[in-house]
Amino acid sequence: MALWSWALMALVLVSALVVGARRGDGPPTEGQRVHRITSEIRCPTCRGLSAADSDAPAAEFIREETRRRVRAGETDAQIVAFFVDRYGSDILLKPEGRGVAGLVWALPAAGAVLAVGGLVLAFRRWRPRRQAPVSAADRALVEEALGR
């Protein structure tokens, strides 16, 4: 009986997660699109914040230009491409996944694979080794030394 209650609880949990993860709220509003796009773009003056979070005049320009382009019907990719053309790829908070910038994504993954491989090799070395069987003569010597 307890197994069925755990299975039912797991089913309810998975169902809740699936329903909660769905985006059923329709297309994003203009403000949501502007915020999403400008949160991917670095502020040109403060460099530590996104254009969505910065109060610098350059970030304000990026937000207004993004809003104007959203109203003009441009796609998110077209708007981001405009800023990359104007400021260079350094303006993006998330580097592109190709070329030299792809190393930012590939190196941590390669490091994790190498670390796991190193741990596997280390644990294999630390395993107890099989010992050769003890001969009857060796047992007799031990017994004699122990005085049995």
mmCIF file of N, CA, C and O in Angstrom, residues 24-104:
data_model
loop_
_atom_site.group_PDB
_atom_site.id
_atom_site.type_symbol
_atom_site.label_atom_id
_atom_site.label_comp_id
_atom_site.label_asym_id
_atom_site.label_seq_id
_atom_site.Cartn_x
_atom_site.Cartn_y
_atom_site.Cartn_z
ATOM 1 N N GLY A 24 1.776 29.329 -20.812
ATOM 2 C CA GLY A 24 0.471 29.483 -21.420
ATOM 3 C C GLY A 24 -0.046 30.907 -21.327
ATOM 4 O O GLY A 24 -1.229 31.132 -21.447
ATOM 5 N N ASP A 25 0.850 31.871 -21.110
ATOM 6 C CA ASP A 25 0.372 33.232 -20.900
ATOM 7 C C ASP A 25 0.373 34.053 -22.182
ATOM 8 O O ASP A 25 0.251 35.265 -22.131
ATOM 9 N N GLY A 26 0.504 33.413 -23.337
ATOM 10 C CA GLY A 26 0.424 34.112 -24.601
ATOM 11 C C GLY A 26 1.729 34.767 -24.994
ATOM 12 O O GLY A 26 2.752 34.600 -24.352
ATOM 13 N N PRO A 27 1.684 35.542 -26.073
ATOM 14 C CA PRO A 27 2.907 36.194 -26.545
ATOM 15 C C PRO A 27 3.356 37.279 -25.574
ATOM 16 O O PRO A 27 2.538 37.883 -24.875
ATOM 17 N N PRO A 28 4.667 37.548 -25.521
ATOM 18 C CA PRO A 28 5.154 38.571 -24.585
ATOM 19 C C PRO A 28 4.703 39.967 -25.006
ATOM 20 O O PRO A 28 4.522 40.252 -26.190
ATOM 21 N N THR A 29 4.540 40.818 -24.024
ATOM 22 C CA THR A 29 4.172 42.200 -24.303
ATOM 23 C C THR A 29 5.395 42.958 -24.810
ATOM 24 O O THR A 29 6.522 42.462 -24.767
ATOM 25 N N GLU A 30 5.180 44.180 -25.253
ATOM 26 C CA GLU A 30 6.295 45.008 -25.730
ATOM 27 C C GLU A 30 7.324 45.224 -24.626
ATOM 28 O O GLU A 30 8.531 45.097 -24.845
ATOM 29 N N GLY A 31 6.860 45.533 -23.435
ATOM 30 C CA GLY A 31 7.766 45.753 -22.309
ATOM 31 C C GLY A 31 8.548 44.512 -21.946
ATOM 32 O O GLY A 31 9.737 44.590 -21.613
ATOM 33 N N GLN A 32 7.889 43.346 -22.006
ATOM 34 C CA GLN A 32 8.588 42.089 -21.709
ATOM 35 C C GLN A 32 9.666 41.807 -22.751
ATOM 36 O O GLN A 32 10.764 41.367 -22.408
ATOM 37 N N ARG A 33 9.363 42.055 -24.017
ATOM 38 C CA ARG A 33 10.359 41.841 -25.072
ATOM 39 C C ARG A 33 11.547 42.777 -24.900
ATOM 40 O O ARG A 33 12.694 42.381 -25.036
ATOM 41 N N VAL A 34 11.266 44.047 -24.621
ATOM 42 C CA VAL A 34 12.341 45.025 -24.437
ATOM 43 C C VAL A 34 13.221 44.593 -23.273
ATOM 44 O O VAL A 34 14.456 44.618 -23.366
ATOM 45 N N HIS A 35 12.611 44.183 -22.169
ATOM 46 C CA HIS A 35 13.394 43.759 -21.003
ATOM 47 C C HIS A 35 14.212 42.511 -21.317
ATOM 48 O O HIS A 35 15.384 42.416 -20.930
ATOM 49 N N ARG A 36 13.608 41.540 -22.021
ATOM 50 C CA ARG A 36 14.323 40.305 -22.351
ATOM 51 C C ARG A 36 15.526 40.606 -23.248
ATOM 52 O O ARG A 36 16.622 40.097 -23.020
ATOM 53 N N ILE A 37 15.348 41.460 -24.250
ATOM 54 C CA ILE A 37 16.441 41.774 -25.176
ATOM 55 C C ILE A 37 17.526 42.576 -24.473
ATOM 56 O O ILE A 37 18.715 42.263 -24.584
ATOM 57 N N THR A 38 17.129 43.600 -23.723
ATOM 58 C CA THR A 38 18.130 44.454 -23.082
ATOM 59 C C THR A 38 18.829 43.749 -21.919
ATOM 60 O O THR A 38 19.906 44.169 -21.512
ATOM 61 N N SER A 39 18.246 42.684 -21.402
ATOM 62 C CA SER A 39 18.932 41.935 -20.340
ATOM 63 C C SER A 39 20.036 41.058 -20.915
ATOM 64 O O SER A 39 20.884 40.560 -20.177
ATOM 65 N N GLU A 40 20.052 40.857 -22.232
ATOM 66 C CA GLU A 40 21.111 40.098 -22.889
ATOM 67 C C GLU A 40 22.240 40.997 -23.370
ATOM 68 O O GLU A 40 23.276 40.505 -23.808
ATOM 69 N N ILE A 41 22.033 42.314 -23.303
ATOM 70 C CA ILE A 41 23.006 43.273 -23.831
ATOM 71 C C ILE A 41 23.696 43.970 -22.666
ATOM 72 O O ILE A 41 23.041 44.446 -21.742
ATOM 73 N N ARG A 42 25.007 44.052 -22.744
ATOM 74 C CA ARG A 42 25.820 44.683 -21.703
ATOM 75 C C ARG A 42 25.729 46.201 -21.839
ATOM 76 O O ARG A 42 25.700 46.741 -22.934
ATOM 77 N N CYS A 43 25.714 46.892 -20.704
ATOM 78 C CA CYS A 43 25.756 48.349 -20.715
ATOM 79 C C CYS A 43 27.141 48.770 -21.219
ATOM 80 O O CYS A 43 28.153 48.332 -20.672
ATOM 81 N N PRO A 44 27.224 49.641 -22.241
ATOM 82 C CA PRO A 44 28.528 50.014 -22.796
ATOM 83 C C PRO A 44 29.409 50.826 -21.848
ATOM 84 O O PRO A 44 30.627 50.809 -21.981
ATOM 85 N N THR A 45 28.816 51.515 -20.889
ATOM 86 C CA THR A 45 29.633 52.359 -20.011
ATOM 87 C C THR A 45 29.985 51.687 -18.698
ATOM 88 O O THR A 45 31.129 51.769 -18.252
ATOM 89 N N CYS A 46 29.060 51.011 -18.063
ATOM 90 C CA CYS A 46 29.373 50.435 -16.750
ATOM 91 C C CYS A 46 29.908 49.014 -16.849
ATOM 92 O O CYS A 46 30.532 48.528 -15.915
ATOM 93 N N ARG A 47 29.670 48.308 -17.928
ATOM 94 C CA ARG A 47 30.229 46.997 -18.253
ATOM 95 C C ARG A 47 29.891 45.877 -17.273
ATOM 96 O O ARG A 47 30.039 44.737 -17.602
ATOM 97 N N GLY A 48 29.475 46.188 -16.080
ATOM 98 C CA GLY A 48 29.173 45.126 -15.135
ATOM 99 C C GLY A 48 27.693 44.791 -15.070
ATOM 100 O O GLY A 48 27.299 43.845 -14.419
ATOM 101 N N LEU A 49 26.871 45.564 -15.752
ATOM 102 C CA LEU A 49 25.423 45.377 -15.700
ATOM 103 C C LEU A 49 24.863 45.222 -17.100
ATOM 104 O O LEU A 49 25.481 45.617 -18.080
ATOM 105 N N SER A 50 23.673 44.676 -17.158
ATOM 106 C CA SER A 50 22.979 44.628 -18.438
ATOM 107 C C SER A 50 22.362 45.993 -18.708
ATOM 108 O O SER A 50 22.208 46.822 -17.794
ATOM 109 N N ALA A 51 21.993 46.226 -19.946
ATOM 110 C CA ALA A 51 21.341 47.489 -20.298
ATOM 111 C C ALA A 51 19.983 47.599 -19.615
ATOM 112 O O ALA A 51 19.495 48.708 -19.378
ATOM 113 N N ALA A 52 19.386 46.489 -19.262
ATOM 114 C CA ALA A 52 18.093 46.520 -18.570
ATOM 115 C C ALA A 52 18.248 46.970 -17.124
ATOM 116 O O ALA A 52 17.337 47.586 -16.557
ATOM 117 N N ASP A 53 19.397 46.701 -16.503
ATOM 118 C CA ASP A 53 19.598 46.995 -15.080
ATOM 119 C C ASP A 53 20.337 48.302 -14.818
ATOM 120 O O ASP A 53 20.332 48.788 -13.695
ATOM 121 N N SER A 54 20.968 48.863 -15.832
ATOM 122 C CA SER A 54 21.805 50.046 -15.640
ATOM 123 C C SER A 54 20.991 51.328 -15.782
ATOM 124 O O SER A 54 20.020 51.388 -16.541
ATOM 125 N N ASP A 55 21.420 52.369 -15.047
ATOM 126 C CA ASP A 55 20.793 53.682 -15.164
ATOM 127 C C ASP A 55 21.630 54.643 -15.993
ATOM 128 O O ASP A 55 21.317 55.829 -16.081
ATOM 129 N N ALA A 56 22.699 54.155 -16.603
ATOM 130 C CA ALA A 56 23.584 55.003 -17.395
ATOM 131 C C ALA A 56 22.853 55.500 -18.649
ATOM 132 O O ALA A 56 21.951 54.829 -19.162
ATOM 133 N N PRO A 57 23.224 56.673 -19.148
ATOM 134 C CA PRO A 57 22.587 57.199 -20.361
ATOM 135 C C PRO A 57 22.728 56.265 -21.563
ATOM 136 O O PRO A 57 21.797 56.145 -22.372
ATOM 137 N N ALA A 58 23.858 55.576 -21.683
ATOM 138 C CA ALA A 58 24.034 54.644 -22.804
ATOM 139 C C ALA A 58 23.051 53.475 -22.700
ATOM 140 O O ALA A 58 22.504 53.027 -23.712
ATOM 141 N N ALA A 59 22.813 52.995 -21.491
ATOM 142 C CA ALA A 59 21.847 51.906 -21.298
ATOM 143 C C ALA A 59 20.433 52.390 -21.593
ATOM 144 O O ALA A 59 19.621 51.655 -22.159
ATOM 145 N N GLU A 60 20.144 53.639 -21.210
ATOM 146 C CA GLU A 60 18.826 54.207 -21.509
ATOM 147 C C GLU A 60 18.629 54.304 -23.022
ATOM 148 O O GLU A 60 17.554 54.010 -23.536
ATOM 149 N N PHE A 61 19.694 54.708 -23.750
ATOM 150 C CA PHE A 61 19.621 54.757 -25.212
ATOM 151 C C PHE A 61 19.334 53.371 -25.779
ATOM 152 O O PHE A 61 18.504 53.222 -26.688
ATOM 153 N N ILE A 62 20.003 52.352 -25.253
ATOM 154 C CA ILE A 62 19.799 50.985 -25.753
ATOM 155 C C ILE A 62 18.364 50.543 -25.507
ATOM 156 O O ILE A 62 17.725 49.940 -26.372
ATOM 157 N N ARG A 63 17.831 50.854 -24.331
ATOM 158 C CA ARG A 63 16.432 50.484 -24.049
ATOM 159 C C ARG A 63 15.471 51.194 -24.995
ATOM 160 O O ARG A 63 14.539 50.584 -25.520
ATOM 161 N N GLU A 64 15.669 52.492 -25.221
ATOM 162 C CA GLU A 64 14.782 53.247 -26.102
ATOM 163 C C GLU A 64 14.909 52.780 -27.552
ATOM 164 O O GLU A 64 13.903 52.662 -28.259
ATOM 165 N N GLU A 65 16.144 52.525 -27.994
ATOM 166 C CA GLU A 65 16.342 52.030 -29.366
ATOM 167 C C GLU A 65 15.703 50.657 -29.529
ATOM 168 O O GLU A 65 15.095 50.363 -30.556
ATOM 169 N N THR A 66 15.824 49.821 -28.506
ATOM 170 C CA THR A 66 15.193 48.495 -28.541
ATOM 171 C C THR A 66 13.681 48.637 -28.608
ATOM 172 O O THR A 66 13.018 47.956 -29.410
ATOM 173 N N ARG A 67 13.116 49.520 -27.796
ATOM 174 C CA ARG A 67 11.666 49.745 -27.803
ATOM 175 C C ARG A 67 11.213 50.225 -29.185
ATOM 176 O O ARG A 67 10.202 49.779 -29.724
ATOM 177 N N ARG A 68 11.972 51.142 -29.788
ATOM 178 C CA ARG A 68 11.609 51.659 -31.113
ATOM 179 C C ARG A 68 11.639 50.535 -32.143
ATOM 180 O O ARG A 68 10.734 50.420 -32.981
ATOM 181 N N ARG A 69 12.642 49.678 -32.068
ATOM 182 C CA ARG A 69 12.764 48.586 -33.041
ATOM 183 C C ARG A 69 11.707 47.501 -32.815
ATOM 184 O O ARG A 69 11.242 46.878 -33.768
ATOM 185 N N VAL A 70 11.324 47.270 -31.557
ATOM 186 C CA VAL A 70 10.237 46.320 -31.273
ATOM 187 C C VAL A 70 8.943 46.840 -31.879
ATOM 188 O O VAL A 70 8.190 46.095 -32.511
ATOM 189 N N ARG A 71 8.686 48.119 -31.701
ATOM 190 C CA ARG A 71 7.466 48.728 -32.280
ATOM 191 C C ARG A 71 7.496 48.685 -33.805
ATOM 192 O O ARG A 71 6.438 48.608 -34.436
ATOM 193 N N ALA A 72 8.690 48.741 -34.393
ATOM 194 C CA ALA A 72 8.819 48.691 -35.853
ATOM 195 C C ALA A 72 8.631 47.272 -36.388
ATOM 196 O O ALA A 72 8.593 47.078 -37.600
ATOM 197 N N GLY A 73 8.551 46.287 -35.493
ATOM 198 C CA GLY A 73 8.280 44.922 -35.915
ATOM 199 C C GLY A 73 9.505 44.065 -36.149
ATOM 200 O O GLY A 73 9.388 42.971 -36.710
ATOM 201 N N GLU A 74 10.675 44.523 -35.726
ATOM 202 C CA GLU A 74 11.883 43.708 -35.897
ATOM 203 C C GLU A 74 11.866 42.539 -34.916
ATOM 204 O O GLU A 74 11.293 42.623 -33.841
ATOM 205 N N THR A 75 12.533 41.463 -35.321
ATOM 206 C CA THR A 75 12.637 40.293 -34.434
ATOM 207 C C THR A 75 13.716 40.540 -33.385
ATOM 208 O O THR A 75 14.541 41.445 -33.533
ATOM 209 N N ASP A 76 13.707 39.705 -32.360
ATOM 210 C CA ASP A 76 14.728 39.812 -31.311
ATOM 211 C C ASP A 76 16.127 39.656 -31.906
ATOM 212 O O ASP A 76 17.051 40.381 -31.550
ATOM 213 N N ALA A 77 16.278 38.691 -32.810
ATOM 214 C CA ALA A 77 17.587 38.436 -33.415
ATOM 215 C C ALA A 77 18.065 39.638 -34.230
ATOM 216 O O ALA A 77 19.250 39.969 -34.215
ATOM 217 N N GLN A 78 17.155 40.297 -34.939
ATOM 218 C CA GLN A 78 17.529 41.474 -35.724
ATOM 219 C C GLN A 78 17.979 42.616 -34.812
ATOM 220 O O GLN A 78 18.946 43.319 -35.125
ATOM 221 N N ILE A 79 17.300 42.780 -33.703
ATOM 222 C CA ILE A 79 17.647 43.862 -32.778
ATOM 223 C C ILE A 79 19.009 43.601 -32.145
ATOM 224 O O ILE A 79 19.859 44.496 -32.067
ATOM 225 N N VAL A 80 19.230 42.373 -31.703
ATOM 226 C CA VAL A 80 20.521 42.027 -31.108
ATOM 227 C C VAL A 80 21.628 42.176 -32.150
ATOM 228 O O VAL A 80 22.713 42.690 -31.855
ATOM 229 N N ALA A 81 21.370 41.767 -33.389
ATOM 230 C CA ALA A 81 22.364 41.901 -34.459
ATOM 231 C C ALA A 81 22.713 43.366 -34.703
ATOM 232 O O ALA A 81 23.875 43.695 -34.982
ATOM 233 N N PHE A 82 21.734 44.269 -34.601
ATOM 234 C CA PHE A 82 21.997 45.699 -34.758
ATOM 235 C C PHE A 82 23.012 46.172 -33.717
ATOM 236 O O PHE A 82 23.978 46.878 -34.045
ATOM 237 N N PHE A 83 22.800 45.792 -32.466
ATOM 238 C CA PHE A 83 23.713 46.235 -31.405
ATOM 239 C C PHE A 83 25.088 45.580 -31.540
ATOM 240 O O PHE A 83 26.108 46.209 -31.252
ATOM 241 N N VAL A 84 25.131 44.323 -31.988
ATOM 242 C CA VAL A 84 26.417 43.662 -32.209
ATOM 243 C C VAL A 84 27.168 44.363 -33.340
ATOM 244 O O VAL A 84 28.383 44.577 -33.245
ATOM 245 N N ASP A 85 26.462 44.740 -34.412
ATOM 246 C CA ASP A 85 27.101 45.471 -35.507
ATOM 247 C C ASP A 85 27.626 46.820 -35.040
ATOM 248 O O ASP A 85 28.683 47.270 -35.467
ATOM 249 N N ARG A 86 26.895 47.464 -34.162
ATOM 250 C CA ARG A 86 27.273 48.805 -33.717
ATOM 251 C C ARG A 86 28.402 48.779 -32.688
ATOM 252 O O ARG A 86 29.311 49.603 -32.727
ATOM 253 N N TYR A 87 28.330 47.844 -31.714
ATOM 254 C CA TYR A 87 29.281 47.832 -30.599
ATOM 255 C C TYR A 87 30.271 46.665 -30.638
ATOM 256 O O TYR A 87 31.198 46.618 -29.845
ATOM 257 N N GLY A 88 30.027 45.684 -31.462
ATOM 258 C CA GLY A 88 30.869 44.492 -31.483
ATOM 259 C C GLY A 88 30.264 43.398 -30.608
ATOM 260 O O GLY A 88 29.350 43.636 -29.815
ATOM 261 N N SER A 89 30.795 42.183 -30.737
ATOM 262 C CA SER A 89 30.213 41.041 -30.015
ATOM 263 C C SER A 89 30.457 41.116 -28.510
ATOM 264 O O SER A 89 29.839 40.378 -27.738
ATOM 265 N N ASP A 90 31.336 42.021 -28.079
ATOM 266 C CA ASP A 90 31.592 42.193 -26.650
ATOM 267 C C ASP A 90 30.380 42.776 -25.923
ATOM 268 O O ASP A 90 30.304 42.720 -24.702
ATOM 269 N N ILE A 91 29.422 43.304 -26.666
ATOM 270 C CA ILE A 91 28.231 43.913 -26.064
ATOM 271 C C ILE A 91 27.292 42.845 -25.498
ATOM 272 O O ILE A 91 26.458 43.140 -24.650
ATOM 273 N N LEU A 92 27.460 41.602 -25.928
ATOM 274 C CA LEU A 92 26.578 40.526 -25.460
ATOM 275 C C LEU A 92 27.031 40.018 -24.099
ATOM 276 O O LEU A 92 28.214 39.786 -23.881
ATOM 277 N N LEU A 93 26.081 39.838 -23.177
ATOM 278 C CA LEU A 93 26.411 39.265 -21.866
ATOM 279 C C LEU A 93 26.709 37.777 -21.975
ATOM 280 O O LEU A 93 27.550 37.251 -21.253
ATOM 281 N N LYS A 94 26.012 37.087 -22.871
ATOM 282 C CA LYS A 94 26.276 35.670 -23.119
ATOM 283 C C LYS A 94 27.023 35.578 -24.439
ATOM 284 O O LYS A 94 26.484 35.947 -25.477
ATOM 285 N N PRO A 95 28.260 35.099 -24.420
ATOM 286 C CA PRO A 95 29.012 35.021 -25.670
ATOM 287 C C PRO A 95 28.364 34.037 -26.632
ATOM 288 O O PRO A 95 27.678 33.095 -26.228
ATOM 289 N N GLU A 96 28.621 34.277 -27.919
ATOM 290 C CA GLU A 96 28.096 33.374 -28.938
ATOM 291 C C GLU A 96 28.737 32.004 -28.776
ATOM 292 O O GLU A 96 29.831 31.885 -28.257
ATOM 293 N N GLY A 97 28.090 30.979 -29.261
ATOM 294 C CA GLY A 97 28.581 29.618 -29.091
ATOM 295 C C GLY A 97 29.435 29.120 -30.235
ATOM 296 O O GLY A 97 29.587 27.925 -30.407
ATOM 297 N N ARG A 98 29.995 30.020 -31.036
ATOM 298 C CA ARG A 98 30.831 29.574 -32.153
ATOM 299 C C ARG A 98 32.115 30.397 -32.180
ATOM 300 O O ARG A 98 32.189 31.460 -31.587
ATOM 301 N N GLY A 99 33.101 29.886 -32.905
ATOM 302 C CA GLY A 99 34.375 30.589 -33.005
ATOM 303 C C GLY A 99 35.139 30.541 -31.693
ATOM 304 O O GLY A 99 35.002 29.612 -30.893
ATOM 305 N N VAL A 100 35.948 31.558 -31.477
ATOM 306 C CA VAL A 100 36.757 31.623 -30.258
ATOM 307 C C VAL A 100 35.861 31.759 -29.031
ATOM 308 O O VAL A 100 36.154 31.218 -27.966
ATOM 309 N N ALA A 101 34.740 32.467 -29.185
ATOM 310 C CA ALA A 101 33.823 32.626 -28.053
ATOM 311 C C ALA A 101 33.222 31.286 -27.628
ATOM 312 O O ALA A 101 32.785 31.132 -26.491
ATOM 313 N N GLY A 102 33.226 30.301 -28.520
ATOM 314 C CA GLY A 102 32.723 28.974 -28.164
ATOM 315 C C GLY A 102 33.572 28.292 -27.108
ATOM 316 O O GLY A 102 33.097 27.388 -26.414
ATOM 317 N N LEU A 103 34.815 28.732 -26.969
ATOM 318 C CA LEU A 103 35.669 28.163 -25.923
ATOM 319 C C LEU A 103 35.116 28.439 -24.529
ATOM 320 O O LEU A 103 35.332 27.656 -23.611
ATOM 321 N N VAL A 104 34.406 29.554 -24.384
ATOM 322 C CA VAL A 104 33.816 29.883 -23.088
ATOM 323 C C VAL A 104 32.828 28.796 -22.673
ATOM 324 O O VAL A 104 32.680 28.497 -21.497
#
